[in-house]
Amino acid sequence: QDRSLRGVALHMALLLRRAGTLEAIKVLEVPMDVSAFLCDYASNFAAREQLQYFRALEVSERVQALQRLLLSGAAGDELLGYIDPNGRHRPGLLEQSLQEDGMGDRSEFVELCSKAGRQACEQGQYREAIRLLHLGRCYSEVLQVLCRCLCLPIWREGHDNNEAMSLAQDIQRFFDIYERNLDRYALSSQVWAVARKLYATRMFHSFCDRGEPENALDIFDREQLLALGTESTEASEEIWAEYPRIVADYIRVLSHAAARGAMANYALHERLRQLQCFLARNRLLLDQETHAALAKLGLCC
């Protein structure tokens, strides 16, 4: 097939469909999927041009084509519009196109984004899901996706690729937005507490991995990641799953402080005592390396 003729073939197919010819001959042969043909051809062009091609489709076909476009990885600021640091949105090409073509008011854009956002989440396209669900005004669902992202194995496995870095930046960006808008988005205080704890845990591990024990210890204390010194150890399932790794990194931080003499001996001893009490109350599955590090730290104190 000569790719140079695909544009001509597409226009002929659209003319035949508009004239009713394709409908008339479908009883004689397998009908041609003009919508799929058009979408495939349009995918070779930028978002602005794709929106122009989609105007040739029926309304139902166009909605499906737009959803596929939103999930294709091409949904940047130009298409969806810019989200400022306060979470407010400036319309992009998609919203402008919907209004120009009489496909409804802003509610159509919101509905399209919410549906595409849920599909993106199901497919593991979390960066797309966060943005689309936010634009679809599904704020509680955004928070749930953020929690899911913070529990992904990529953080534990030490992936250092562009996708992981971009996801980390998006998590921080939207976490900051939602922290400023708790009341405005009517977020559940319980879900927010879990999200905040998971985010703090992620930052704690990040500081540990970057060799910044002072910052790690600061966020550990401020956010009470293990609730040391208290009898209550109630935690959500997501937080409970993080405890073994928090303990392991906390022991690393204390061991570093002990080796460098960066903490008074009485303070170090008190932290170790609280940690041992916490472990006695909670049956956590710790690896051999963590057990060995804990025993060595006990000898130092």
XYZ file of N, CA, C and O in Angstrom, residues 156 201 204-209 213 216-217 220 225-226 228 239-257 272 275 278-279 284-295 297:
204
model
N 10.742 1.515 45.365
C 11.536 0.557 46.131
C 12.628 -0.087 45.291
O 13.667 -0.486 45.802
N 6.297 9.614 53.641
C 7.115 8.393 53.602
C 7.985 8.374 52.358
O 9.171 8.032 52.421
N 10.791 10.791 52.881
C 11.742 10.235 53.839
C 12.708 9.270 53.142
O 13.938 9.368 53.299
N 12.151 8.350 52.358
C 12.999 7.394 51.627
C 13.890 8.107 50.617
O 15.050 7.733 50.419
N 13.344 9.142 49.992
C 14.106 9.892 48.997
C 15.317 10.561 49.641
O 16.430 10.526 49.099
N 15.126 11.165 50.812
C 16.241 11.796 51.525
C 17.278 10.746 51.927
O 18.490 10.994 51.843
N 16.810 9.591 52.372
C 17.740 8.515 52.752
C 18.569 8.059 51.553
O 19.792 7.886 51.662
N 17.913 7.883 50.422
C 18.606 7.412 49.220
C 19.603 8.439 48.701
O 20.612 8.078 48.083
N 20.645 12.427 55.742
C 20.035 11.886 56.969
C 19.364 12.946 57.844
O 18.368 12.658 58.505
N 16.028 13.588 56.372
C 15.219 12.382 56.561
C 14.688 12.313 57.991
O 13.504 12.026 58.221
N 15.556 12.584 58.957
C 15.156 12.524 60.360
C 14.147 13.619 60.691
O 13.209 13.403 61.474
N 10.819 12.505 59.362
C 10.396 11.354 60.156
C 9.750 11.818 61.462
O 8.677 11.326 61.852
N 6.196 9.212 61.378
C 6.007 8.099 60.444
C 5.806 6.757 61.129
O 5.156 5.872 60.582
N 6.353 6.596 62.340
C 6.143 5.346 63.071
C 5.375 5.560 64.371
O 5.187 4.617 65.135
N 6.242 6.784 67.184
C 7.016 6.318 68.336
C 6.617 7.116 69.580
O 6.268 8.286 69.498
N -0.346 2.303 54.739
C 0.726 2.734 55.632
C 1.384 1.535 56.289
O 2.617 1.470 56.424
N 0.575 0.568 56.712
C 1.112 -0.626 57.369
C 2.102 -1.343 56.457
O 3.136 -1.841 56.909
N 1.790 -1.389 55.160
C 2.676 -2.061 54.206
C 4.023 -1.356 54.088
O 5.024 -1.970 53.699
N 4.061 -0.054 54.431
C 5.295 0.725 54.325
C 6.183 0.609 55.570
O 7.362 0.968 55.528
N 5.618 0.129 56.665
C 6.354 0.119 57.939
C 7.721 -0.594 57.881
O 8.714 -0.068 58.393
N 7.811 -1.806 57.304
C 9.124 -2.474 57.300
C 10.225 -1.646 56.646
O 11.358 -1.588 57.152
N 9.902 -0.998 55.543
C 10.933 -0.200 54.864
C 11.237 1.080 55.640
O 12.376 1.550 55.664
N 10.211 1.655 56.288
C 10.452 2.835 57.128
C 11.402 2.472 58.264
O 12.354 3.203 58.561
N 11.147 1.338 58.908
C 12.012 0.884 60.002
C 13.438 0.691 59.502
O 14.407 1.111 60.148
N 13.582 0.043 58.343
C 14.916 -0.224 57.794
C 15.684 1.071 57.539
O 16.865 1.195 57.918
N 15.013 2.054 56.932
C 15.702 3.319 56.646
C 15.938 4.135 57.922
O 16.944 4.851 58.033
N 15.026 4.028 58.880
C 15.212 4.734 60.152
C 16.446 4.197 60.874
O 17.244 4.969 61.431
N 16.628 2.895 60.848
C 17.817 2.294 61.466
C 19.074 2.753 60.738
O 20.108 3.022 61.359
N 18.995 2.869 59.422
C 20.136 3.379 58.655
C 20.506 4.784 59.106
O 21.687 5.114 59.266
N 19.496 5.627 59.294
C 19.735 7.017 59.711
C 20.361 7.055 61.103
O 21.324 7.798 61.348
N 19.827 6.250 62.022
C 20.370 6.228 63.381
C 21.799 5.670 63.397
O 22.652 6.167 64.137
N 22.057 4.659 62.573
C 23.407 4.088 62.489
C 24.395 5.118 61.970
O 25.539 5.206 62.441
N 23.950 5.909 60.983
C 24.800 6.969 60.439
C 25.111 8.006 61.521
O 26.251 8.464 61.662
N 24.078 8.369 62.305
C 24.269 9.354 63.369
C 25.214 8.820 64.431
O 26.067 9.559 64.962
N 16.264 4.521 70.117
C 16.361 3.073 69.963
C 15.364 2.367 70.882
O 14.716 1.390 70.490
N 11.934 2.671 69.394
C 11.808 1.794 68.233
C 11.603 0.346 68.664
O 10.771 -0.376 68.104
N 8.122 -0.127 69.800
C 7.228 -0.159 68.644
C 7.249 -1.540 67.990
O 6.196 -2.103 67.658
N 8.435 -2.093 67.813
C 8.567 -3.409 67.190
C 7.994 -4.515 68.074
O 7.489 -5.528 67.566
N 6.199 -6.978 62.661
C 6.587 -6.613 61.310
C 7.577 -7.636 60.768
O 8.426 -8.145 61.513
N 7.474 -7.899 59.491
C 8.385 -8.835 58.848
C 9.590 -8.054 58.326
O 9.522 -7.420 57.273
N 10.679 -8.088 59.081
C 11.893 -7.363 58.700
C 12.890 -8.332 58.077
O 12.960 -9.504 58.462
N 13.680 -7.849 57.127
C 14.663 -8.722 56.492
C 15.889 -8.901 57.394
O 16.056 -8.207 58.407
N 16.744 -9.833 57.012
C 17.922 -10.158 57.823
C 18.848 -8.965 57.991
O 19.419 -8.735 59.060
N 19.005 -8.201 56.920
C 19.901 -7.034 56.965
C 19.430 -6.023 58.001
O 20.243 -5.449 58.737
N 18.116 -5.816 58.065
C 17.571 -4.871 59.040
C 17.753 -5.387 60.462
O 18.113 -4.625 61.378
N 17.498 -6.681 60.678
C 17.706 -7.273 62.009
C 19.169 -7.119 62.448
O 19.452 -6.777 63.605
N 20.092 -7.356 61.509
C 21.533 -7.262 61.832
C 21.903 -5.822 62.159
O 22.657 -5.551 63.109
N 21.362 -4.871 61.394
C 21.668 -3.456 61.623
C 21.109 -2.996 62.965
O 21.745 -2.216 63.693
N 19.920 -3.517 63.327
C 19.310 -3.161 64.608
C 20.146 -3.697 65.777
O 20.377 -2.995 66.766
N 20.624 -4.944 65.639
C 21.448 -5.543 66.700
C 22.764 -4.791 66.856
O 23.216 -4.523 67.979
N 23.305 -1.662 66.093
C 23.011 -0.345 66.666
C 22.832 -0.460 68.176
O 23.259 0.422 68.939
